[in-house]
Amino acid sequence: MSVRTGPGVRSLARIVARDDGRGGTSLPVLESDGPLALRRTRATGSEARVMLVGAMSGPLGGDHFTVEGRVEEGARLSVGSAAATIALPGQAKGEARYDVRLEVADHGELHWLPEQLISAQGSDLYVTTRVELAPTARLVLREEQVLGRVGEEPGRLASRLTVRIAGQTVLDQELTCGPGAPGGWDGPAVLAGHRAVGQLVVVRPEFAAEPVAATVLGEGASVVPLAGPAALVTGVAPDALRLRRLLDEALASLPRA
């Protein structure tokens, strides 16, 4: 088990989902340690479901958490988290890191739906998410970030999301907020004073023949097609509850096979 010593905690969680040949999905690899705990939960149909549980506080300054997930050909996996992740200041100097690495093979499907990431005052966190998809893979990925707890200023939060389909990059973007971020992050062109920001990446092979149309959804969300069978939903809201509602409504509006 990981222990908080020296500059911070190093923790790794790994998931492998595999078609079991009987119409379901098995989990031959479900490994975690320290602050990251993985639990299989009840599922229906051919999908396996996993919950990511925070067994300790964090990430704190100096921590480095990594989650790796691989969905093999024909498997279906849904991953959520039991509660929001809170980035906190720690005794160790320097930023904390949280890296997510995901792979989905042909005819595999992944729903990556964690709860919000909250940037507490005094924290410094850099999050990277990299997704590699085969040509016929399917994906629903949600990211939600909340700047500060109730009544406090946010910490520094940098988040980079990269999605590649069949080796082609369809999305590579980074957002930095809070103290030390480039000027304008809270201005009208970015968050416009909102405290919650989120996005959905939806990849479906049928989008190649019928791309999603660019659309404005209400006052705080938009949908844009990406260069491939994919669409990006971006939303901002005053709080986490309204952000989730925006993203859920956007997902429901996208065409299904």
PDB file of C-alpha atoms in Angstrom:
ATOM      1  CA  MET A   1       0.000   0.000   0.000  1.00  0.00           C
ATOM      2  CA  SER A   2       1.203   3.541  -0.698  1.00  0.00           C
ATOM      3  CA  VAL A   3       2.245   5.667   2.282  1.00  0.00           C
ATOM      4  CA  ARG A   4       2.619   9.435   2.559  1.00  0.00           C
ATOM      5  CA  THR A   5       6.395   9.839   2.915  1.00  0.00           C
ATOM      6  CA  GLY A   6       8.970  12.055   1.265  1.00  0.00           C
ATOM      7  CA  PRO A   7       7.707  14.275  -1.536  1.00  0.00           C
ATOM      8  CA  GLY A   8       4.308  12.623  -1.850  1.00  0.00           C
ATOM      9  CA  VAL A   9       2.391   9.469  -2.699  1.00  0.00           C
ATOM     10  CA  ARG A  10       2.753   7.470  -5.913  1.00  0.00           C
ATOM     11  CA  SER A  11      -0.318   5.402  -6.710  1.00  0.00           C
ATOM     12  CA  LEU A  12      -1.350   3.291  -9.710  1.00  0.00           C
ATOM     13  CA  ALA A  13      -4.723   1.751 -10.587  1.00  0.00           C
ATOM     14  CA  ARG A  14      -5.148  -0.583 -13.592  1.00  0.00           C
ATOM     15  CA  ILE A  15      -8.264  -1.957 -15.298  1.00  0.00           C
ATOM     16  CA  VAL A  16      -8.470  -4.402 -18.207  1.00  0.00           C
ATOM     17  CA  ALA A  17     -11.892  -5.317 -19.628  1.00  0.00           C
ATOM     18  CA  ARG A  18     -12.223  -8.385 -21.890  1.00  0.00           C
ATOM     19  CA  ASP A  19     -15.048 -10.008 -23.838  1.00  0.00           C
ATOM     20  CA  ASP A  20     -15.780 -13.204 -21.913  1.00  0.00           C
ATOM     21  CA  GLY A  21     -17.148 -15.057 -24.958  1.00  0.00           C
ATOM     22  CA  ARG A  22     -20.538 -15.554 -23.273  1.00  0.00           C
ATOM     23  CA  GLY A  23     -22.089 -12.184 -24.034  1.00  0.00           C
ATOM     24  CA  GLY A  24     -20.511 -10.401 -21.080  1.00  0.00           C
ATOM     25  CA  THR A  25     -17.340  -8.593 -20.050  1.00  0.00           C
ATOM     26  CA  SER A  26     -14.752  -9.928 -17.608  1.00  0.00           C
ATOM     27  CA  LEU A  27     -12.155  -7.943 -15.671  1.00  0.00           C
ATOM     28  CA  PRO A  28      -8.927  -9.987 -15.702  1.00  0.00           C
ATOM     29  CA  VAL A  29      -7.028  -7.016 -14.272  1.00  0.00           C
ATOM     30  CA  LEU A  30      -8.440  -4.853 -11.481  1.00  0.00           C
ATOM     31  CA  GLU A  31      -5.499  -3.597  -9.450  1.00  0.00           C
ATOM     32  CA  SER A  32      -5.116  -0.547  -7.220  1.00  0.00           C
ATOM     33  CA  ASP A  33      -3.148   0.670  -4.222  1.00  0.00           C
ATOM     34  CA  GLY A  34      -3.005   3.450  -1.667  1.00  0.00           C
ATOM     35  CA  PRO A  35      -5.374   6.345  -2.330  1.00  0.00           C
ATOM     36  CA  LEU A  36      -6.955   4.661  -5.365  1.00  0.00           C
ATOM     37  CA  ALA A  37      -9.274   1.692  -4.831  1.00  0.00           C
ATOM     38  CA  LEU A  38     -11.192  -0.074  -7.624  1.00  0.00           C
ATOM     39  CA  ARG A  39     -14.405  -1.970  -6.939  1.00  0.00           C
ATOM     40  CA  ARG A  40     -16.513  -3.958  -9.386  1.00  0.00           C
ATOM     41  CA  THR A  41     -20.212  -3.161  -9.038  1.00  0.00           C
ATOM     42  CA  ARG A  42     -23.393  -4.794 -10.262  1.00  0.00           C
ATOM     43  CA  ALA A  43     -23.957  -4.437 -14.007  1.00  0.00           C
ATOM     44  CA  THR A  44     -26.612  -5.384 -16.535  1.00  0.00           C
ATOM     45  CA  GLY A  45     -26.277  -6.857 -20.007  1.00  0.00           C
ATOM     46  CA  SER A  46     -22.817  -7.192 -21.527  1.00  0.00           C
ATOM     47  CA  GLU A  47     -21.255  -4.265 -19.653  1.00  0.00           C
ATOM     48  CA  ALA A  48     -18.865  -4.436 -16.694  1.00  0.00           C
ATOM     49  CA  ARG A  49     -18.976  -1.607 -14.174  1.00  0.00           C
ATOM     50  CA  VAL A  50     -16.176  -0.357 -11.943  1.00  0.00           C
ATOM     51  CA  MET A  51     -16.205   2.271  -9.206  1.00  0.00           C
ATOM     52  CA  LEU A  52     -13.116   4.289  -8.312  1.00  0.00           C
ATOM     53  CA  VAL A  53     -13.080   4.934  -4.574  1.00  0.00           C
ATOM     54  CA  GLY A  54     -10.792   7.435  -2.876  1.00  0.00           C
ATOM     55  CA  ALA A  55      -9.315   5.487   0.050  1.00  0.00           C
ATOM     56  CA  MET A  56      -7.310   8.502   1.298  1.00  0.00           C
ATOM     57  CA  SER A  57      -7.470  12.275   0.927  1.00  0.00           C
ATOM     58  CA  GLY A  58      -5.868  13.854  -2.082  1.00  0.00           C
ATOM     59  CA  PRO A  59      -4.252  14.381  -4.387  1.00  0.00           C
ATOM     60  CA  LEU A  60      -2.099  16.606  -2.184  1.00  0.00           C
ATOM     61  CA  GLY A  61       0.948  18.609  -3.190  1.00  0.00           C
ATOM     62  CA  GLY A  62       3.669  16.269  -4.467  1.00  0.00           C
ATOM     63  CA  ASP A  63       1.322  13.293  -5.066  1.00  0.00           C
ATOM     64  CA  HIS A  64       1.238  11.468  -8.402  1.00  0.00           C
ATOM     65  CA  PHE A  65      -1.814   9.319  -9.138  1.00  0.00           C
ATOM     66  CA  THR A  66      -2.155   7.269 -12.335  1.00  0.00           C
ATOM     67  CA  VAL A  67      -5.166   5.345 -13.661  1.00  0.00           C
ATOM     68  CA  GLU A  68      -4.779   3.048 -16.662  1.00  0.00           C
ATOM     69  CA  GLY A  69      -7.734   1.446 -18.412  1.00  0.00           C
ATOM     70  CA  ARG A  70      -7.845  -0.873 -21.427  1.00  0.00           C
ATOM     71  CA  VAL A  71     -10.977  -2.180 -23.122  1.00  0.00           C
ATOM     72  CA  GLU A  72     -10.201  -5.105 -25.390  1.00  0.00           C
ATOM     73  CA  GLU A  73     -12.024  -6.024 -28.597  1.00  0.00           C
ATOM     74  CA  GLY A  74     -15.763  -6.429 -28.119  1.00  0.00           C
ATOM     75  CA  ALA A  75     -15.753  -5.605 -24.397  1.00  0.00           C
ATOM     76  CA  ARG A  76     -17.897  -2.941 -22.721  1.00  0.00           C
ATOM     77  CA  LEU A  77     -16.836  -1.057 -19.593  1.00  0.00           C
ATOM     78  CA  SER A  78     -18.331   1.755 -17.523  1.00  0.00           C
ATOM     79  CA  VAL A  79     -16.184   3.492 -14.884  1.00  0.00           C
ATOM     80  CA  GLY A  80     -17.450   5.976 -12.320  1.00  0.00           C
ATOM     81  CA  SER A  81     -16.292   7.285  -8.964  1.00  0.00           C
ATOM     82  CA  ALA A  82     -17.913   7.117  -5.553  1.00  0.00           C
ATOM     83  CA  ALA A  83     -17.439  10.814  -4.772  1.00  0.00           C
ATOM     84  CA  ALA A  84     -15.830  13.977  -6.031  1.00  0.00           C
ATOM     85  CA  THR A  85     -12.035  14.187  -6.076  1.00  0.00           C
ATOM     86  CA  ILE A  86     -10.699  17.147  -4.076  1.00  0.00           C
ATOM     87  CA  ALA A  87      -7.279  18.579  -4.873  1.00  0.00           C
ATOM     88  CA  LEU A  88      -5.828  19.867  -1.599  1.00  0.00           C
ATOM     89  CA  PRO A  89      -2.673  21.679  -0.525  1.00  0.00           C
ATOM     90  CA  GLY A  90      -0.091  19.422   1.090  1.00  0.00           C
ATOM     91  CA  GLN A  91       3.027  19.612   3.192  1.00  0.00           C
ATOM     92  CA  ALA A  92       5.203  18.769   0.185  1.00  0.00           C
ATOM     93  CA  LYS A  93       6.074  21.561  -2.214  1.00  0.00           C
ATOM     94  CA  GLY A  94       5.278  21.388  -5.911  1.00  0.00           C
ATOM     95  CA  GLU A  95       2.256  20.388  -7.929  1.00  0.00           C
ATOM     96  CA  ALA A  96       0.310  17.175  -7.689  1.00  0.00           C
ATOM     97  CA  ARG A  97      -0.319  15.105 -10.813  1.00  0.00           C
ATOM     98  CA  TYR A  98      -3.256  12.944 -11.853  1.00  0.00           C
ATOM     99  CA  ASP A  99      -2.752  11.021 -15.098  1.00  0.00           C
ATOM    100  CA  VAL A 100      -5.425   8.951 -16.867  1.00  0.00           C
ATOM    101  CA  ARG A 101      -4.442   6.642 -19.758  1.00  0.00           C
ATOM    102  CA  LEU A 102      -7.236   4.885 -21.667  1.00  0.00           C
ATOM    103  CA  GLU A 103      -7.279   2.488 -24.629  1.00  0.00           C
ATOM    104  CA  VAL A 104     -10.279   1.037 -26.446  1.00  0.00           C
ATOM    105  CA  ALA A 105      -9.934  -1.662 -29.126  1.00  0.00           C
ATOM    106  CA  ASP A 106     -12.172  -2.258 -32.158  1.00  0.00           C
ATOM    107  CA  HIS A 107     -15.833  -2.835 -31.270  1.00  0.00           C
ATOM    108  CA  GLY A 108     -15.056  -2.028 -27.641  1.00  0.00           C
ATOM    109  CA  GLU A 109     -16.989   0.577 -25.678  1.00  0.00           C
ATOM    110  CA  LEU A 110     -15.949   2.712 -22.715  1.00  0.00           C
ATOM    111  CA  HIS A 111     -18.026   5.065 -20.585  1.00  0.00           C
ATOM    112  CA  TRP A 112     -15.646   7.103 -18.405  1.00  0.00           C
ATOM    113  CA  LEU A 113     -17.898   9.053 -16.035  1.00  0.00           C
ATOM    114  CA  PRO A 114     -16.140  10.160 -12.841  1.00  0.00           C
ATOM    115  CA  GLU A 115     -17.574  12.670 -10.403  1.00  0.00           C
ATOM    116  CA  GLN A 116     -16.307  16.257 -10.285  1.00  0.00           C
ATOM    117  CA  LEU A 117     -12.756  17.335  -9.583  1.00  0.00           C
ATOM    118  CA  ILE A 118     -12.748  20.176  -7.035  1.00  0.00           C
ATOM    119  CA  SER A 119      -9.786  22.544  -6.891  1.00  0.00           C
ATOM    120  CA  ALA A 120      -9.505  23.675  -3.251  1.00  0.00           C
ATOM    121  CA  GLN A 121      -7.782  26.903  -2.261  1.00  0.00           C
ATOM    122  CA  GLY A 122      -4.000  26.516  -2.066  1.00  0.00           C
ATOM    123  CA  SER A 123      -3.858  23.347  -4.169  1.00  0.00           C
ATOM    124  CA  ASP A 124      -1.799  22.916  -7.352  1.00  0.00           C
ATOM    125  CA  LEU A 125      -2.857  20.062  -9.640  1.00  0.00           C
ATOM    126  CA  TYR A 126      -1.994  19.069 -13.199  1.00  0.00           C
ATOM    127  CA  VAL A 127      -4.361  16.542 -14.782  1.00  0.00           C
ATOM    128  CA  THR A 128      -3.687  14.764 -18.068  1.00  0.00           C
ATOM    129  CA  THR A 129      -6.080  12.425 -19.853  1.00  0.00           C
ATOM    130  CA  ARG A 130      -4.950  10.550 -22.974  1.00  0.00           C
ATOM    131  CA  VAL A 131      -7.289   8.269 -24.914  1.00  0.00           C
ATOM    132  CA  GLU A 132      -6.301   5.936 -27.769  1.00  0.00           C
ATOM    133  CA  LEU A 133      -9.212   4.510 -29.779  1.00  0.00           C
ATOM    134  CA  ALA A 134      -9.370   1.940 -32.573  1.00  0.00           C
ATOM    135  CA  PRO A 135     -11.407   2.879 -35.684  1.00  0.00           C
ATOM    136  CA  THR A 136     -14.641   1.183 -34.513  1.00  0.00           C
ATOM    137  CA  ALA A 137     -14.308   1.915 -30.786  1.00  0.00           C
ATOM    138  CA  ARG A 138     -16.977   3.814 -28.867  1.00  0.00           C
ATOM    139  CA  LEU A 139     -16.442   6.325 -26.093  1.00  0.00           C
ATOM    140  CA  VAL A 140     -18.344   8.584 -23.727  1.00  0.00           C
ATOM    141  CA  LEU A 141     -15.901  10.547 -21.571  1.00  0.00           C
ATOM    142  CA  ARG A 142     -16.933  13.215 -19.077  1.00  0.00           C
ATOM    143  CA  GLU A 143     -14.721  15.714 -17.275  1.00  0.00           C
ATOM    144  CA  GLU A 144     -16.086  18.193 -14.727  1.00  0.00           C
ATOM    145  CA  GLN A 145     -14.021  20.684 -12.755  1.00  0.00           C
ATOM    146  CA  VAL A 146     -15.215  22.933  -9.927  1.00  0.00           C
ATOM    147  CA  LEU A 147     -13.124  25.938  -8.933  1.00  0.00           C
ATOM    148  CA  GLY A 148     -13.067  26.088  -5.160  1.00  0.00           C
ATOM    149  CA  ARG A 149     -15.366  24.771  -2.479  1.00  0.00           C
ATOM    150  CA  VAL A 150     -18.256  26.892  -1.260  1.00  0.00           C
ATOM    151  CA  GLY A 151     -17.043  30.305  -0.187  1.00  0.00           C
ATOM    152  CA  GLU A 152     -13.371  29.873  -1.132  1.00  0.00           C
ATOM    153  CA  GLU A 153     -11.085  30.779  -4.006  1.00  0.00           C
ATOM    154  CA  PRO A 154      -9.769  27.987  -6.242  1.00  0.00           C
ATOM    155  CA  GLY A 155      -6.306  26.545  -6.323  1.00  0.00           C
ATOM    156  CA  ARG A 156      -4.291  26.270  -9.517  1.00  0.00           C
ATOM    157  CA  LEU A 157      -5.707  23.638 -11.850  1.00  0.00           C
ATOM    158  CA  ALA A 158      -4.313  22.688 -15.251  1.00  0.00           C
ATOM    159  CA  SER A 159      -6.041  20.030 -17.319  1.00  0.00           C
ATOM    160  CA  ARG A 160      -5.020  18.572 -20.678  1.00  0.00           C
ATOM    161  CA  LEU A 161      -7.195  16.184 -22.704  1.00  0.00           C
ATOM    162  CA  THR A 162      -5.941  14.327 -25.777  1.00  0.00           C
ATOM    163  CA  VAL A 163      -8.029  11.918 -27.867  1.00  0.00           C
ATOM    164  CA  ARG A 164      -6.677   9.905 -30.808  1.00  0.00           C
ATOM    165  CA  ILE A 165      -8.682   7.688 -33.166  1.00  0.00           C
ATOM    166  CA  ALA A 166      -6.809   5.196 -35.360  1.00  0.00           C
ATOM    167  CA  GLY A 167      -3.613   7.108 -34.627  1.00  0.00           C
ATOM    168  CA  GLN A 168      -5.061  10.495 -35.624  1.00  0.00           C
ATOM    169  CA  THR A 169      -5.373  13.238 -33.027  1.00  0.00           C
ATOM    170  CA  VAL A 170      -8.932  14.576 -33.016  1.00  0.00           C
ATOM    171  CA  LEU A 171      -8.687  16.621 -29.803  1.00  0.00           C
ATOM    172  CA  ASP A 172      -5.763  18.096 -27.886  1.00  0.00           C
ATOM    173  CA  GLN A 173      -6.644  20.941 -25.559  1.00  0.00           C
ATOM    174  CA  GLU A 174      -5.500  22.374 -22.241  1.00  0.00           C
ATOM    175  CA  LEU A 175      -7.138  24.722 -19.753  1.00  0.00           C
ATOM    176  CA  THR A 176      -5.406  26.349 -16.778  1.00  0.00           C
ATOM    177  CA  CYS A 177      -7.352  28.174 -14.071  1.00  0.00           C
ATOM    178  CA  GLY A 178      -6.618  29.823 -10.763  1.00  0.00           C
ATOM    179  CA  PRO A 179      -3.548  31.572  -9.326  1.00  0.00           C
ATOM    180  CA  GLY A 180      -0.676  31.714 -11.795  1.00  0.00           C
ATOM    181  CA  ALA A 181      -2.844  30.818 -14.801  1.00  0.00           C
ATOM    182  CA  PRO A 182      -2.513  32.903 -17.985  1.00  0.00           C
ATOM    183  CA  GLY A 183      -4.554  36.100 -17.867  1.00  0.00           C
ATOM    184  CA  GLY A 184      -8.129  35.927 -19.106  1.00  0.00           C
ATOM    185  CA  TRP A 185      -9.018  32.470 -17.812  1.00  0.00           C
ATOM    186  CA  ASP A 186     -11.942  33.955 -15.882  1.00  0.00           C
ATOM    187  CA  GLY A 187     -12.887  36.411 -18.625  1.00  0.00           C
ATOM    188  CA  PRO A 188     -15.784  36.348 -21.111  1.00  0.00           C
ATOM    189  CA  ALA A 189     -13.871  34.253 -23.672  1.00  0.00           C
ATOM    190  CA  VAL A 190     -13.255  31.376 -21.241  1.00  0.00           C
ATOM    191  CA  LEU A 191     -15.223  30.874 -18.003  1.00  0.00           C
ATOM    192  CA  ALA A 192     -16.998  34.228 -17.871  1.00  0.00           C
ATOM    193  CA  GLY A 193     -17.045  34.175 -14.093  1.00  0.00           C
ATOM    194  CA  HIS A 194     -18.508  30.675 -13.766  1.00  0.00           C
ATOM    195  CA  ARG A 195     -17.192  28.269 -11.131  1.00  0.00           C
ATOM    196  CA  ALA A 196     -17.791  24.956 -12.941  1.00  0.00           C
ATOM    197  CA  VAL A 197     -16.536  23.839 -16.349  1.00  0.00           C
ATOM    198  CA  GLY A 198     -16.902  20.508 -18.070  1.00  0.00           C
ATOM    199  CA  GLN A 199     -16.835  18.611 -21.301  1.00  0.00           C
ATOM    200  CA  LEU A 200     -18.024  15.434 -22.915  1.00  0.00           C
ATOM    201  CA  VAL A 201     -16.227  13.597 -25.688  1.00  0.00           C
ATOM    202  CA  VAL A 202     -18.495  11.209 -27.571  1.00  0.00           C
ATOM    203  CA  VAL A 203     -17.068   8.864 -30.200  1.00  0.00           C
ATOM    204  CA  ARG A 204     -19.408   6.731 -32.309  1.00  0.00           C
ATOM    205  CA  PRO A 205     -18.465   5.167 -35.668  1.00  0.00           C
ATOM    206  CA  GLU A 206     -21.730   6.341 -37.254  1.00  0.00           C
ATOM    207  CA  PHE A 207     -20.632   9.968 -36.775  1.00  0.00           C
ATOM    208  CA  ALA A 208     -18.189   9.417 -39.670  1.00  0.00           C
ATOM    209  CA  ALA A 209     -21.071   9.192 -42.160  1.00  0.00           C
ATOM    210  CA  GLU A 210     -23.333  11.682 -40.376  1.00  0.00           C
ATOM    211  CA  PRO A 211     -21.240  14.223 -38.432  1.00  0.00           C
ATOM    212  CA  VAL A 212     -22.825  15.964 -35.484  1.00  0.00           C
ATOM    213  CA  ALA A 213     -23.935  19.520 -36.293  1.00  0.00           C
ATOM    214  CA  ALA A 214     -22.410  22.411 -34.364  1.00  0.00           C
ATOM    215  CA  THR A 215     -25.065  23.604 -31.914  1.00  0.00           C
ATOM    216  CA  VAL A 216     -25.442  26.049 -29.040  1.00  0.00           C
ATOM    217  CA  LEU A 217     -27.344  24.485 -26.142  1.00  0.00           C
ATOM    218  CA  GLY A 218     -28.924  27.093 -23.923  1.00  0.00           C
ATOM    219  CA  GLU A 219     -26.734  29.730 -22.303  1.00  0.00           C
ATOM    220  CA  GLY A 220     -23.802  27.602 -21.161  1.00  0.00           C
ATOM    221  CA  ALA A 221     -23.086  24.703 -23.529  1.00  0.00           C
ATOM    222  CA  SER A 222     -22.191  23.959 -27.118  1.00  0.00           C
ATOM    223  CA  VAL A 223     -21.649  20.914 -29.319  1.00  0.00           C
ATOM    224  CA  VAL A 224     -19.004  20.824 -32.053  1.00  0.00           C
ATOM    225  CA  PRO A 225     -17.980  18.003 -34.416  1.00  0.00           C
ATOM    226  CA  LEU A 226     -14.372  16.835 -34.272  1.00  0.00           C
ATOM    227  CA  ALA A 227     -12.146  15.680 -37.134  1.00  0.00           C
ATOM    228  CA  GLY A 228     -13.325  12.075 -37.001  1.00  0.00           C
ATOM    229  CA  PRO A 229     -16.353  10.123 -35.767  1.00  0.00           C
ATOM    230  CA  ALA A 230     -16.502  12.269 -32.640  1.00  0.00           C
ATOM    231  CA  ALA A 231     -18.179  15.249 -31.015  1.00  0.00           C
ATOM    232  CA  LEU A 232     -17.180  17.564 -28.188  1.00  0.00           C
ATOM    233  CA  VAL A 233     -19.607  19.122 -25.728  1.00  0.00           C
ATOM    234  CA  THR A 234     -18.306  22.015 -23.629  1.00  0.00           C
ATOM    235  CA  GLY A 235     -20.233  23.621 -20.807  1.00  0.00           C
ATOM    236  CA  VAL A 236     -19.849  26.217 -18.054  1.00  0.00           C
ATOM    237  CA  ALA A 237     -22.190  26.807 -15.130  1.00  0.00           C
ATOM    238  CA  PRO A 238     -22.355  28.552 -11.751  1.00  0.00           C
ATOM    239  CA  ASP A 239     -22.127  25.240  -9.861  1.00  0.00           C
ATOM    240  CA  ALA A 240     -21.596  21.504 -10.256  1.00  0.00           C
ATOM    241  CA  LEU A 241     -25.287  20.589 -10.191  1.00  0.00           C
ATOM    242  CA  ARG A 242     -26.191  22.841 -13.106  1.00  0.00           C
ATOM    243  CA  LEU A 243     -23.101  21.767 -15.026  1.00  0.00           C
ATOM    244  CA  ARG A 244     -24.096  18.092 -14.736  1.00  0.00           C
ATOM    245  CA  ARG A 245     -27.584  18.924 -15.932  1.00  0.00           C
ATOM    246  CA  LEU A 246     -26.183  20.726 -18.984  1.00  0.00           C
ATOM    247  CA  LEU A 247     -23.904  17.840 -19.923  1.00  0.00           C
ATOM    248  CA  ASP A 248     -26.600  15.220 -19.403  1.00  0.00           C
ATOM    249  CA  GLU A 249     -28.999  17.117 -21.626  1.00  0.00           C
ATOM    250  CA  ALA A 250     -26.321  17.526 -24.294  1.00  0.00           C
ATOM    251  CA  LEU A 251     -25.534  13.811 -24.279  1.00  0.00           C
ATOM    252  CA  ALA A 252     -29.218  12.929 -24.612  1.00  0.00           C
ATOM    253  CA  SER A 253     -29.507  15.254 -27.625  1.00  0.00           C
ATOM    254  CA  LEU A 254     -26.824  13.449 -29.656  1.00  0.00           C
ATOM    255  CA  PRO A 255     -28.021  10.962 -32.275  1.00  0.00           C
ATOM    256  CA  ARG A 256     -27.718   7.262 -31.442  1.00  0.00           C
ATOM    257  CA  ALA A 257     -27.221   4.290 -33.701  1.00  0.00           C
TER     258      ALA A 257
END
